[in-house]
Amino acid sequence: QVQLVESGGGLVQAGGSLRLSCAASGRTSSYYTTAWFRQAPGKEREFVAAITWSGGTTSYADYANSVKGRFTISRDNAKNTVYLQMNSLKPEDTAVYYCALKGAGASGSYYAKASYAYWGRGTQVTVSS
């Protein structure tokens, strides 16, 4: 089993920054894609960013078009933690942000929430105009 705990959410003004953290515990060694999704009120949960670890220090990151150039995903393997640095925040970034893990052998695109086996409870991000 894998447990994920998100932190770092809060209230920020437009143009501000926040850094979210996702701490993983349990049997994480076989999972190599970690992603952030978000869900605004009345909307579907959507992909934000993902980072894939190929072993060692190799990783690959990808982003939704809506956050490219503003958000950065990174990971600290020693701490089993993934971060989402969010800059130039906009009111439309307001949502609950969820961390998710996808197993190395799991099928499906990392853009799809159905591909992820484990989810955190989420952290609220509110951006005021």
mmCIF file with all atom_site columns, C-alpha atoms in Angstrom:
data_model
loop_
_atom_site.group_PDB
_atom_site.id
_atom_site.type_symbol
_atom_site.label_atom_id
_atom_site.label_alt_id
_atom_site.label_comp_id
_atom_site.label_asym_id
_atom_site.label_entity_id
_atom_site.label_seq_id
_atom_site.pdbx_PDB_ins_code
_atom_site.Cartn_x
_atom_site.Cartn_y
_atom_site.Cartn_z
_atom_site.occupancy
_atom_site.B_iso_or_equiv
_atom_site.pdbx_formal_charge
_atom_site.auth_seq_id
_atom_site.auth_comp_id
_atom_site.auth_asym_id
_atom_site.auth_atom_id
_atom_site.pdbx_PDB_model_num
ATOM 1   C CA . GLN A 1 1   ? 0.000   0.000  0.000   1.00 0.00 ? 1   GLN A CA 1
ATOM 2   C CA . VAL A 1 2   ? 1.014   3.569  -0.654  1.00 0.00 ? 2   VAL A CA 1
ATOM 3   C CA . GLN A 1 3   ? -0.078  6.601  1.308   1.00 0.00 ? 3   GLN A CA 1
ATOM 4   C CA . LEU A 1 4   ? 0.095   10.121 -0.099  1.00 0.00 ? 4   LEU A CA 1
ATOM 5   C CA . VAL A 1 5   ? -0.203  13.316 1.887   1.00 0.00 ? 5   VAL A CA 1
ATOM 6   C CA . GLU A 1 6   ? -0.392  16.713 0.220   1.00 0.00 ? 6   GLU A CA 1
ATOM 7   C CA . SER A 1 7   ? 0.463   19.988 1.901   1.00 0.00 ? 7   SER A CA 1
ATOM 8   C CA . GLY A 1 8   ? 1.253   23.588 1.025   1.00 0.00 ? 8   GLY A CA 1
ATOM 9   C CA . GLY A 1 9   ? -2.089  24.822 -0.184  1.00 0.00 ? 9   GLY A CA 1
ATOM 10  C CA . GLY A 1 10  ? -3.589  28.115 0.915   1.00 0.00 ? 10  GLY A CA 1
ATOM 11  C CA . LEU A 1 11  ? -4.930  31.503 -0.096  1.00 0.00 ? 11  LEU A CA 1
ATOM 12  C CA . VAL A 1 12  ? -2.798  33.710 -2.332  1.00 0.00 ? 12  VAL A CA 1
ATOM 13  C CA . GLN A 1 13  ? -3.350  36.786 -4.461  1.00 0.00 ? 13  GLN A CA 1
ATOM 14  C CA . ALA A 1 14  ? -3.207  36.630 -8.229  1.00 0.00 ? 14  ALA A CA 1
ATOM 15  C CA . GLY A 1 15  ? 0.394   36.736 -9.398  1.00 0.00 ? 15  GLY A CA 1
ATOM 16  C CA . GLY A 1 16  ? 1.635   35.066 -6.242  1.00 0.00 ? 16  GLY A CA 1
ATOM 17  C CA . SER A 1 17  ? 3.300   31.704 -5.684  1.00 0.00 ? 17  SER A CA 1
ATOM 18  C CA . LEU A 1 18  ? 2.764   28.543 -3.706  1.00 0.00 ? 18  LEU A CA 1
ATOM 19  C CA . ARG A 1 19  ? 4.679   25.277 -3.420  1.00 0.00 ? 19  ARG A CA 1
ATOM 20  C CA . LEU A 1 20  ? 2.758   22.088 -2.910  1.00 0.00 ? 20  LEU A CA 1
ATOM 21  C CA . SER A 1 21  ? 4.334   18.948 -1.480  1.00 0.00 ? 21  SER A CA 1
ATOM 22  C CA . CYS A 1 22  ? 3.283   15.334 -1.830  1.00 0.00 ? 22  CYS A CA 1
ATOM 23  C CA . ALA A 1 23  ? 4.903   12.978 0.657   1.00 0.00 ? 23  ALA A CA 1
ATOM 24  C CA . ALA A 1 24  ? 4.667   9.277  -0.135  1.00 0.00 ? 24  ALA A CA 1
ATOM 25  C CA . SER A 1 25  ? 5.020   6.422  2.317   1.00 0.00 ? 25  SER A CA 1
ATOM 26  C CA . GLY A 1 26  ? 4.628   2.693  2.091   1.00 0.00 ? 26  GLY A CA 1
ATOM 27  C CA . ARG A 1 27  ? 5.682   0.536  -0.869  1.00 0.00 ? 27  ARG A CA 1
ATOM 28  C CA . THR A 1 28  ? 6.690   3.303  -3.228  1.00 0.00 ? 28  THR A CA 1
ATOM 29  C CA . SER A 1 29  ? 9.797   1.808  -4.824  1.00 0.00 ? 29  SER A CA 1
ATOM 30  C CA . SER A 1 30  ? 7.940   0.268  -7.737  1.00 0.00 ? 30  SER A CA 1
ATOM 31  C CA . TYR A 1 31  ? 5.961   3.414  -8.604  1.00 0.00 ? 31  TYR A CA 1
ATOM 32  C CA . TYR A 1 32  ? 7.620   5.820  -10.901 1.00 0.00 ? 32  TYR A CA 1
ATOM 33  C CA . THR A 1 33  ? 5.081   8.323  -12.190 1.00 0.00 ? 33  THR A CA 1
ATOM 34  C CA . THR A 1 34  ? 3.730   10.915 -9.798  1.00 0.00 ? 34  THR A CA 1
ATOM 35  C CA . ALA A 1 35  ? 1.220   13.482 -10.943 1.00 0.00 ? 35  ALA A CA 1
ATOM 36  C CA . TRP A 1 36  ? -0.777  16.442 -9.779  1.00 0.00 ? 36  TRP A CA 1
ATOM 37  C CA . PHE A 1 37  ? -4.417  16.796 -10.740 1.00 0.00 ? 37  PHE A CA 1
ATOM 38  C CA . ARG A 1 38  ? -6.849  19.502 -9.718  1.00 0.00 ? 38  ARG A CA 1
ATOM 39  C CA . GLN A 1 39  ? -10.563 19.806 -9.382  1.00 0.00 ? 39  GLN A CA 1
ATOM 40  C CA . ALA A 1 40  ? -12.470 23.078 -9.289  1.00 0.00 ? 40  ALA A CA 1
ATOM 41  C CA . PRO A 1 41  ? -16.055 23.219 -7.989  1.00 0.00 ? 41  PRO A CA 1
ATOM 42  C CA . GLY A 1 42  ? -18.471 21.772 -10.518 1.00 0.00 ? 42  GLY A CA 1
ATOM 43  C CA . LYS A 1 43  ? -15.711 20.630 -12.848 1.00 0.00 ? 43  LYS A CA 1
ATOM 44  C CA . GLU A 1 44  ? -13.988 17.377 -13.705 1.00 0.00 ? 44  GLU A CA 1
ATOM 45  C CA . ARG A 1 45  ? -10.663 16.509 -12.126 1.00 0.00 ? 45  ARG A CA 1
ATOM 46  C CA . GLU A 1 46  ? -7.993  17.517 -14.621 1.00 0.00 ? 46  GLU A CA 1
ATOM 47  C CA . PHE A 1 47  ? -4.338  16.749 -15.227 1.00 0.00 ? 47  PHE A CA 1
ATOM 48  C CA . VAL A 1 48  ? -1.846  19.419 -14.172 1.00 0.00 ? 48  VAL A CA 1
ATOM 49  C CA . ALA A 1 49  ? 1.634   17.903 -14.262 1.00 0.00 ? 49  ALA A CA 1
ATOM 50  C CA . ALA A 1 50  ? 3.468   14.590 -14.013 1.00 0.00 ? 50  ALA A CA 1
ATOM 51  C CA . ILE A 1 51  ? 7.007   13.461 -13.391 1.00 0.00 ? 51  ILE A CA 1
ATOM 52  C CA . THR A 1 52  ? 8.344   10.067 -14.362 1.00 0.00 ? 52  THR A CA 1
ATOM 53  C CA . TRP A 1 53  ? 11.408  8.535  -12.757 1.00 0.00 ? 53  TRP A CA 1
ATOM 54  C CA . SER A 1 54  ? 13.427  6.121  -14.837 1.00 0.00 ? 54  SER A CA 1
ATOM 55  C CA . GLY A 1 55  ? 15.783  5.177  -12.071 1.00 0.00 ? 55  GLY A CA 1
ATOM 56  C CA . GLY A 1 56  ? 18.814  6.956  -10.701 1.00 0.00 ? 56  GLY A CA 1
ATOM 57  C CA . THR A 1 57  ? 18.413  10.666 -11.289 1.00 0.00 ? 57  THR A CA 1
ATOM 58  C CA . THR A 1 58  ? 16.641  10.495 -14.636 1.00 0.00 ? 58  THR A CA 1
ATOM 59  C CA . SER A 1 59  ? 13.214  12.035 -14.748 1.00 0.00 ? 59  SER A CA 1
ATOM 60  C CA . TYR A 1 60  ? 10.817  13.407 -17.320 1.00 0.00 ? 60  TYR A CA 1
ATOM 61  C CA . ALA A 1 61  ? 8.183   16.049 -16.661 1.00 0.00 ? 61  ALA A CA 1
ATOM 62  C CA . ASP A 1 62  ? 5.095   17.071 -18.581 1.00 0.00 ? 62  ASP A CA 1
ATOM 63  C CA . TYR A 1 63  ? 2.484   19.752 -18.035 1.00 0.00 ? 63  TYR A CA 1
ATOM 64  C CA . ALA A 1 64  ? -0.996  20.754 -19.025 1.00 0.00 ? 64  ALA A CA 1
ATOM 65  C CA . ASN A 1 65  ? -0.955  23.627 -21.509 1.00 0.00 ? 65  ASN A CA 1
ATOM 66  C CA . SER A 1 66  ? -2.758  25.845 -19.014 1.00 0.00 ? 66  SER A CA 1
ATOM 67  C CA . VAL A 1 67  ? 0.165   25.728 -16.558 1.00 0.00 ? 67  VAL A CA 1
ATOM 68  C CA . LYS A 1 68  ? 3.216   25.436 -18.831 1.00 0.00 ? 68  LYS A CA 1
ATOM 69  C CA . GLY A 1 69  ? 5.784   28.088 -18.049 1.00 0.00 ? 69  GLY A CA 1
ATOM 70  C CA . ARG A 1 70  ? 4.199   28.829 -14.657 1.00 0.00 ? 70  ARG A CA 1
ATOM 71  C CA . PHE A 1 71  ? 4.304   25.525 -12.766 1.00 0.00 ? 71  PHE A CA 1
ATOM 72  C CA . THR A 1 72  ? 7.275   23.256 -12.156 1.00 0.00 ? 72  THR A CA 1
ATOM 73  C CA . ILE A 1 73  ? 7.097   19.685 -10.896 1.00 0.00 ? 73  ILE A CA 1
ATOM 74  C CA . SER A 1 74  ? 10.105  18.120 -9.222  1.00 0.00 ? 74  SER A CA 1
ATOM 75  C CA . ARG A 1 75  ? 10.927  15.213 -6.959  1.00 0.00 ? 75  ARG A CA 1
ATOM 76  C CA . ASP A 1 76  ? 13.276  14.408 -4.110  1.00 0.00 ? 76  ASP A CA 1
ATOM 77  C CA . ASN A 1 77  ? 13.749  10.640 -4.228  1.00 0.00 ? 77  ASN A CA 1
ATOM 78  C CA . ALA A 1 78  ? 15.575  10.560 -0.907  1.00 0.00 ? 78  ALA A CA 1
ATOM 79  C CA . LYS A 1 79  ? 12.549  12.114 0.781   1.00 0.00 ? 79  LYS A CA 1
ATOM 80  C CA . ASN A 1 80  ? 9.950   10.314 -1.355  1.00 0.00 ? 80  ASN A CA 1
ATOM 81  C CA . THR A 1 81  ? 8.421   13.694 -1.987  1.00 0.00 ? 81  THR A CA 1
ATOM 82  C CA . VAL A 1 82  ? 7.185   15.417 -5.115  1.00 0.00 ? 82  VAL A CA 1
ATOM 83  C CA . TYR A 1 83  ? 6.753   19.167 -5.317  1.00 0.00 ? 83  TYR A CA 1
ATOM 84  C CA . LEU A 1 84  ? 4.681   21.491 -7.458  1.00 0.00 ? 84  LEU A CA 1
ATOM 85  C CA . GLN A 1 85  ? 6.027   25.011 -7.593  1.00 0.00 ? 85  GLN A CA 1
ATOM 86  C CA . MET A 1 86  ? 3.261   27.303 -8.784  1.00 0.00 ? 86  MET A CA 1
ATOM 87  C CA . ASN A 1 87  ? 4.142   30.810 -9.916  1.00 0.00 ? 87  ASN A CA 1
ATOM 88  C CA . SER A 1 88  ? 2.116   33.607 -11.516 1.00 0.00 ? 88  SER A CA 1
ATOM 89  C CA . LEU A 1 89  ? -1.036  32.128 -10.085 1.00 0.00 ? 89  LEU A CA 1
ATOM 90  C CA . LYS A 1 90  ? -4.378  33.062 -11.599 1.00 0.00 ? 90  LYS A CA 1
ATOM 91  C CA . PRO A 1 91  ? -7.893  32.927 -10.143 1.00 0.00 ? 91  PRO A CA 1
ATOM 92  C CA . GLU A 1 92  ? -8.648  30.081 -12.564 1.00 0.00 ? 92  GLU A CA 1
ATOM 93  C CA . ASP A 1 93  ? -5.996  28.000 -10.782 1.00 0.00 ? 93  ASP A CA 1
ATOM 94  C CA . THR A 1 94  ? -8.303  27.827 -7.763  1.00 0.00 ? 94  THR A CA 1
ATOM 95  C CA . ALA A 1 95  ? -9.043  24.170 -7.052  1.00 0.00 ? 95  ALA A CA 1
ATOM 96  C CA . VAL A 1 96  ? -8.332  21.248 -4.794  1.00 0.00 ? 96  VAL A CA 1
ATOM 97  C CA . TYR A 1 97  ? -4.987  19.813 -5.863  1.00 0.00 ? 97  TYR A CA 1
ATOM 98  C CA . TYR A 1 98  ? -4.453  16.066 -5.649  1.00 0.00 ? 98  TYR A CA 1
ATOM 99  C CA . CYS A 1 99  ? -1.299  14.008 -5.822  1.00 0.00 ? 99  CYS A CA 1
ATOM 100 C CA . ALA A 1 100 ? -1.418  10.569 -7.481  1.00 0.00 ? 100 ALA A CA 1
ATOM 101 C CA . LEU A 1 101 ? 0.926   7.630  -8.097  1.00 0.00 ? 101 LEU A CA 1
ATOM 102 C CA . LYS A 1 102 ? 0.999   5.372  -11.156 1.00 0.00 ? 102 LYS A CA 1
ATOM 103 C CA . GLY A 1 103 ? 2.789   2.033  -11.054 1.00 0.00 ? 103 GLY A CA 1
ATOM 104 C CA . ALA A 1 104 ? 5.626   1.251  -13.424 1.00 0.00 ? 104 ALA A CA 1
ATOM 105 C CA . GLY A 1 105 ? 3.695   -1.617 -14.961 1.00 0.00 ? 105 GLY A CA 1
ATOM 106 C CA . ALA A 1 106 ? 0.331   0.095  -15.029 1.00 0.00 ? 106 ALA A CA 1
ATOM 107 C CA . SER A 1 107 ? -1.256  0.695  -18.401 1.00 0.00 ? 107 SER A CA 1
ATOM 108 C CA . GLY A 1 108 ? -2.810  3.904  -19.569 1.00 0.00 ? 108 GLY A CA 1
ATOM 109 C CA . SER A 1 109 ? -1.678  7.409  -20.250 1.00 0.00 ? 109 SER A CA 1
ATOM 110 C CA . TYR A 1 110 ? -0.302  9.463  -17.385 1.00 0.00 ? 110 TYR A CA 1
ATOM 111 C CA . TYR A 1 111 ? -2.706  12.207 -18.475 1.00 0.00 ? 111 TYR A CA 1
ATOM 112 C CA . ALA A 1 112 ? -5.639  10.036 -17.458 1.00 0.00 ? 112 ALA A CA 1
ATOM 113 C CA . LYS A 1 113 ? -6.752  9.922  -13.836 1.00 0.00 ? 113 LYS A CA 1
ATOM 114 C CA . ALA A 1 114 ? -7.940  6.329  -14.299 1.00 0.00 ? 114 ALA A CA 1
ATOM 115 C CA . SER A 1 115 ? -4.300  5.289  -14.749 1.00 0.00 ? 115 SER A CA 1
ATOM 116 C CA . TYR A 1 116 ? -3.406  6.147  -11.153 1.00 0.00 ? 116 TYR A CA 1
ATOM 117 C CA . ALA A 1 117 ? -3.737  3.605  -8.370  1.00 0.00 ? 117 ALA A CA 1
ATOM 118 C CA . TYR A 1 118 ? -3.202  5.849  -5.370  1.00 0.00 ? 118 TYR A CA 1
ATOM 119 C CA . TRP A 1 119 ? -4.456  9.304  -4.474  1.00 0.00 ? 119 TRP A CA 1
ATOM 120 C CA . GLY A 1 120 ? -4.000  11.768 -1.670  1.00 0.00 ? 120 GLY A CA 1
ATOM 121 C CA . ARG A 1 121 ? -6.846  13.631 -0.021  1.00 0.00 ? 121 ARG A CA 1
ATOM 122 C CA . GLY A 1 122 ? -6.022  16.912 -1.671  1.00 0.00 ? 122 GLY A CA 1
ATOM 123 C CA . THR A 1 123 ? -5.034  20.412 -0.623  1.00 0.00 ? 123 THR A CA 1
ATOM 124 C CA . GLN A 1 124 ? -7.046  23.551 -1.348  1.00 0.00 ? 124 GLN A CA 1
ATOM 125 C CA . VAL A 1 125 ? -5.498  26.325 -3.415  1.00 0.00 ? 125 VAL A CA 1
ATOM 126 C CA . THR A 1 126 ? -7.440  29.578 -3.623  1.00 0.00 ? 126 THR A CA 1
ATOM 127 C CA . VAL A 1 127 ? -6.244  32.475 -5.780  1.00 0.00 ? 127 VAL A CA 1
ATOM 128 C CA . SER A 1 128 ? -7.957  35.802 -5.225  1.00 0.00 ? 128 SER A CA 1
ATOM 129 C CA . SER A 1 129 ? -8.214  38.453 -7.924  1.00 0.00 ? 129 SER A CA 1
#
